[in-house]
Amino acid sequence: MTTSITRTVKVSVDEAVPNTRRGGDIRVTLSPKTVGCTSGFGGTMTLAPGDHVTEHYHPYSEEFLHVIEGELRMAMDGEQIDLAPGDSLLVPIGVRHRLVNVGDTTAKCAFHLSPLAPRPELGHVDTEPAQHPEQANPSVGGTP
């Protein structure tokens, strides 16, 4: 069977809109909005030394995190988990989590969340104030 690709399937991180609402530099590259996918969304995250992503949880999605560079510590429901380059972590649905760069260099990660929440505004629940509350949540829903 032969198929042809009829939509955008490749997105450069440089094209993605940076979001710092919860901390770090989060860039959603693959999402319903960017490529029309239907099962989840993902992208990259960069955290400067000492920076963190404020605590939150996902009521509908698992989060998959893969560390590319740097030393991170994830608190999941209060349990501390240290992460180094090459480590991958699953954050189960409903688990409160907070990520901190505990190293002295910039940390870089790739992430994916799946399945999608019924509506984008239901995807994240903040459990501590966002670092930059004036910013909107990363835009993942809609059509490309």
PDB file of C-alpha atoms in Angstrom:
ATOM      1  CA  MET A   1       0.000   0.000   0.000  1.00  0.00           C
ATOM      2  CA  THR A   2       1.337   3.422  -0.923  1.00  0.00           C
ATOM      3  CA  THR A   3       0.527   6.508   1.109  1.00  0.00           C
ATOM      4  CA  SER A   4       1.560  10.084   0.684  1.00  0.00           C
ATOM      5  CA  ILE A   5       2.120  12.662   3.400  1.00  0.00           C
ATOM      6  CA  THR A   6      -0.359  15.486   2.931  1.00  0.00           C
ATOM      7  CA  ARG A   7       0.418  17.668   5.953  1.00  0.00           C
ATOM      8  CA  THR A   8       3.306  19.126   7.929  1.00  0.00           C
ATOM      9  CA  VAL A   9       5.118  16.433   9.921  1.00  0.00           C
ATOM     10  CA  LYS A  10       8.438  18.147  10.715  1.00  0.00           C
ATOM     11  CA  VAL A  11       8.840  21.175  12.991  1.00  0.00           C
ATOM     12  CA  SER A  12      12.142  22.756  14.007  1.00  0.00           C
ATOM     13  CA  VAL A  13      12.514  23.778  17.643  1.00  0.00           C
ATOM     14  CA  ASP A  14      13.575  27.198  16.323  1.00  0.00           C
ATOM     15  CA  GLU A  15      10.072  27.602  14.825  1.00  0.00           C
ATOM     16  CA  ALA A  16       8.333  26.762  18.114  1.00  0.00           C
ATOM     17  CA  VAL A  17       7.044  29.531  20.359  1.00  0.00           C
ATOM     18  CA  PRO A  18       8.976  29.652  23.667  1.00  0.00           C
ATOM     19  CA  ASN A  19       6.850  29.524  26.817  1.00  0.00           C
ATOM     20  CA  THR A  20       8.174  30.352  30.289  1.00  0.00           C
ATOM     21  CA  ARG A  21       4.869  30.443  32.236  1.00  0.00           C
ATOM     22  CA  ARG A  22       5.857  27.680  34.678  1.00  0.00           C
ATOM     23  CA  GLY A  23       9.631  28.219  34.309  1.00  0.00           C
ATOM     24  CA  GLY A  24      12.312  27.133  31.886  1.00  0.00           C
ATOM     25  CA  ASP A  25      11.936  27.517  28.140  1.00  0.00           C
ATOM     26  CA  ILE A  26       9.280  25.078  26.938  1.00  0.00           C
ATOM     27  CA  ARG A  27       8.733  24.711  23.189  1.00  0.00           C
ATOM     28  CA  VAL A  28       5.888  22.580  21.864  1.00  0.00           C
ATOM     29  CA  THR A  29       6.981  21.277  18.473  1.00  0.00           C
ATOM     30  CA  LEU A  30       4.549  18.466  17.660  1.00  0.00           C
ATOM     31  CA  SER A  31       0.902  19.036  18.596  1.00  0.00           C
ATOM     32  CA  PRO A  32      -2.602  19.154  17.143  1.00  0.00           C
ATOM     33  CA  LYS A  33      -1.960  22.846  16.430  1.00  0.00           C
ATOM     34  CA  THR A  34       1.413  22.418  14.696  1.00  0.00           C
ATOM     35  CA  VAL A  35       1.040  19.146  12.784  1.00  0.00           C
ATOM     36  CA  GLY A  36      -2.537  17.974  13.306  1.00  0.00           C
ATOM     37  CA  CYS A  37      -1.625  14.972  15.472  1.00  0.00           C
ATOM     38  CA  THR A  38      -4.371  13.432  17.571  1.00  0.00           C
ATOM     39  CA  SER A  39      -2.741  11.285  20.277  1.00  0.00           C
ATOM     40  CA  GLY A  40      -0.595  13.721  22.263  1.00  0.00           C
ATOM     41  CA  PHE A  41       1.945  16.537  22.069  1.00  0.00           C
ATOM     42  CA  GLY A  42       5.632  17.019  22.740  1.00  0.00           C
ATOM     43  CA  GLY A  43       8.656  19.203  22.389  1.00  0.00           C
ATOM     44  CA  THR A  44      11.733  20.424  24.208  1.00  0.00           C
ATOM     45  CA  MET A  45      12.508  22.099  27.488  1.00  0.00           C
ATOM     46  CA  THR A  46      15.603  24.025  28.553  1.00  0.00           C
ATOM     47  CA  LEU A  47      16.286  24.957  32.184  1.00  0.00           C
ATOM     48  CA  ALA A  48      19.077  27.280  33.337  1.00  0.00           C
ATOM     49  CA  PRO A  49      20.996  26.321  36.492  1.00  0.00           C
ATOM     50  CA  GLY A  50      18.710  26.779  39.511  1.00  0.00           C
ATOM     51  CA  ASP A  51      15.590  27.267  37.374  1.00  0.00           C
ATOM     52  CA  HIS A  52      12.519  25.108  37.904  1.00  0.00           C
ATOM     53  CA  VAL A  53       9.135  24.227  36.454  1.00  0.00           C
ATOM     54  CA  THR A  54       6.417  24.954  39.024  1.00  0.00           C
ATOM     55  CA  GLU A  55       4.435  22.065  40.467  1.00  0.00           C
ATOM     56  CA  HIS A  56       1.416  20.889  38.498  1.00  0.00           C
ATOM     57  CA  TYR A  57      -0.308  17.721  37.377  1.00  0.00           C
ATOM     58  CA  HIS A  58      -2.042  16.360  34.285  1.00  0.00           C
ATOM     59  CA  PRO A  59      -5.504  14.893  34.970  1.00  0.00           C
ATOM     60  CA  TYR A  60      -5.711  13.130  31.586  1.00  0.00           C
ATOM     61  CA  SER A  61      -2.129  12.604  30.359  1.00  0.00           C
ATOM     62  CA  GLU A  62       1.011  10.692  31.180  1.00  0.00           C
ATOM     63  CA  GLU A  63       4.199  12.713  30.724  1.00  0.00           C
ATOM     64  CA  PHE A  64       7.320  11.152  29.258  1.00  0.00           C
ATOM     65  CA  LEU A  65      10.583  13.030  29.924  1.00  0.00           C
ATOM     66  CA  HIS A  66      14.002  12.255  28.471  1.00  0.00           C
ATOM     67  CA  VAL A  67      17.077  14.121  29.734  1.00  0.00           C
ATOM     68  CA  ILE A  68      19.557  15.092  27.022  1.00  0.00           C
ATOM     69  CA  GLU A  69      21.910  17.371  28.994  1.00  0.00           C
ATOM     70  CA  GLY A  70      22.238  18.484  32.608  1.00  0.00           C
ATOM     71  CA  GLU A  71      21.369  17.315  36.101  1.00  0.00           C
ATOM     72  CA  LEU A  72      17.719  17.509  37.145  1.00  0.00           C
ATOM     73  CA  ARG A  73      15.626  16.583  40.160  1.00  0.00           C
ATOM     74  CA  MET A  74      11.949  15.712  39.744  1.00  0.00           C
ATOM     75  CA  ALA A  75       9.684  15.770  42.781  1.00  0.00           C
ATOM     76  CA  MET A  76       6.714  13.463  42.175  1.00  0.00           C
ATOM     77  CA  ASP A  77       4.097  13.538  44.932  1.00  0.00           C
ATOM     78  CA  GLY A  78       6.972  14.581  47.243  1.00  0.00           C
ATOM     79  CA  GLU A  79       9.415  11.813  46.223  1.00  0.00           C
ATOM     80  CA  GLN A  80      12.737  13.156  44.873  1.00  0.00           C
ATOM     81  CA  ILE A  81      14.129  11.501  41.738  1.00  0.00           C
ATOM     82  CA  ASP A  82      17.532  12.547  40.382  1.00  0.00           C
ATOM     83  CA  LEU A  83      17.939  12.530  36.601  1.00  0.00           C
ATOM     84  CA  ALA A  84      21.061  12.648  34.433  1.00  0.00           C
ATOM     85  CA  PRO A  85      21.695  12.623  30.666  1.00  0.00           C
ATOM     86  CA  GLY A  86      20.241   9.476  29.127  1.00  0.00           C
ATOM     87  CA  ASP A  87      17.615   9.008  31.856  1.00  0.00           C
ATOM     88  CA  SER A  88      13.934   8.783  30.966  1.00  0.00           C
ATOM     89  CA  LEU A  89      11.066   9.258  33.393  1.00  0.00           C
ATOM     90  CA  LEU A  90       7.342   8.516  33.324  1.00  0.00           C
ATOM     91  CA  VAL A  91       5.062  10.881  35.247  1.00  0.00           C
ATOM     92  CA  PRO A  92       1.776   8.990  35.676  1.00  0.00           C
ATOM     93  CA  ILE A  93      -1.622  10.621  35.211  1.00  0.00           C
ATOM     94  CA  GLY A  94      -2.611  12.740  38.211  1.00  0.00           C
ATOM     95  CA  VAL A  95       0.818  12.808  39.888  1.00  0.00           C
ATOM     96  CA  ARG A  96       1.930  16.222  41.129  1.00  0.00           C
ATOM     97  CA  HIS A  97       5.399  17.017  39.814  1.00  0.00           C
ATOM     98  CA  ARG A  98       8.012  19.792  39.947  1.00  0.00           C
ATOM     99  CA  LEU A  99      11.291  19.804  38.007  1.00  0.00           C
ATOM    100  CA  VAL A 100      14.481  21.621  39.139  1.00  0.00           C
ATOM    101  CA  ASN A 101      17.855  22.034  37.442  1.00  0.00           C
ATOM    102  CA  VAL A 102      20.191  21.104  40.312  1.00  0.00           C
ATOM    103  CA  GLY A 103      23.340  21.245  38.180  1.00  0.00           C
ATOM    104  CA  ASP A 104      25.657  24.090  37.225  1.00  0.00           C
ATOM    105  CA  THR A 105      24.987  23.859  33.474  1.00  0.00           C
ATOM    106  CA  THR A 106      21.916  24.309  31.298  1.00  0.00           C
ATOM    107  CA  ALA A 107      19.677  21.239  31.197  1.00  0.00           C
ATOM    108  CA  LYS A 108      17.882  20.089  28.044  1.00  0.00           C
ATOM    109  CA  CYS A 109      15.026  17.592  27.810  1.00  0.00           C
ATOM    110  CA  ALA A 110      12.557  16.189  25.339  1.00  0.00           C
ATOM    111  CA  PHE A 111       8.996  15.556  26.530  1.00  0.00           C
ATOM    112  CA  HIS A 112       5.757  14.018  25.309  1.00  0.00           C
ATOM    113  CA  LEU A 113       2.280  13.954  26.881  1.00  0.00           C
ATOM    114  CA  SER A 114      -0.409  11.486  25.915  1.00  0.00           C
ATOM    115  CA  PRO A 115      -3.329  11.058  25.614  1.00  0.00           C
ATOM    116  CA  LEU A 116      -4.644  14.550  25.024  1.00  0.00           C
ATOM    117  CA  ALA A 117      -7.048  16.137  27.509  1.00  0.00           C
ATOM    118  CA  PRO A 118     -10.623  16.564  26.212  1.00  0.00           C
ATOM    119  CA  ARG A 119      -9.874  20.294  25.841  1.00  0.00           C
ATOM    120  CA  PRO A 120      -6.444  22.016  26.033  1.00  0.00           C
ATOM    121  CA  GLU A 121      -7.422  24.138  29.065  1.00  0.00           C
ATOM    122  CA  LEU A 122      -8.033  20.919  31.050  1.00  0.00           C
ATOM    123  CA  GLY A 123      -4.532  19.551  30.404  1.00  0.00           C
ATOM    124  CA  HIS A 124      -2.637  21.147  33.310  1.00  0.00           C
ATOM    125  CA  VAL A 125      -3.639  21.899  36.888  1.00  0.00           C
ATOM    126  CA  ASP A 126      -1.237  24.237  38.708  1.00  0.00           C
ATOM    127  CA  THR A 127      -0.605  23.433  42.380  1.00  0.00           C
ATOM    128  CA  GLU A 128       1.751  26.363  43.001  1.00  0.00           C
ATOM    129  CA  PRO A 129       1.793  29.822  41.400  1.00  0.00           C
ATOM    130  CA  ALA A 130       3.278  30.001  37.909  1.00  0.00           C
ATOM    131  CA  GLN A 131       6.566  31.907  37.661  1.00  0.00           C
ATOM    132  CA  HIS A 132       5.152  34.080  34.879  1.00  0.00           C
ATOM    133  CA  PRO A 133       1.348  34.026  35.322  1.00  0.00           C
ATOM    134  CA  GLU A 134       0.890  36.754  32.726  1.00  0.00           C
ATOM    135  CA  GLN A 135       1.824  34.237  30.026  1.00  0.00           C
ATOM    136  CA  ALA A 136      -0.718  31.865  28.546  1.00  0.00           C
ATOM    137  CA  ASN A 137      -0.232  28.112  28.739  1.00  0.00           C
ATOM    138  CA  PRO A 138       1.641  26.593  25.798  1.00  0.00           C
ATOM    139  CA  SER A 139      -0.786  26.395  22.869  1.00  0.00           C
ATOM    140  CA  VAL A 140      -1.223  22.771  21.791  1.00  0.00           C
ATOM    141  CA  GLY A 141      -4.836  22.459  20.621  1.00  0.00           C
ATOM    142  CA  GLY A 142      -6.644  23.437  17.486  1.00  0.00           C
ATOM    143  CA  THR A 143      -5.662  22.898  13.908  1.00  0.00           C
ATOM    144  CA  PRO A 144      -2.389  23.670  12.144  1.00  0.00           C
TER     145      PRO A 144
END
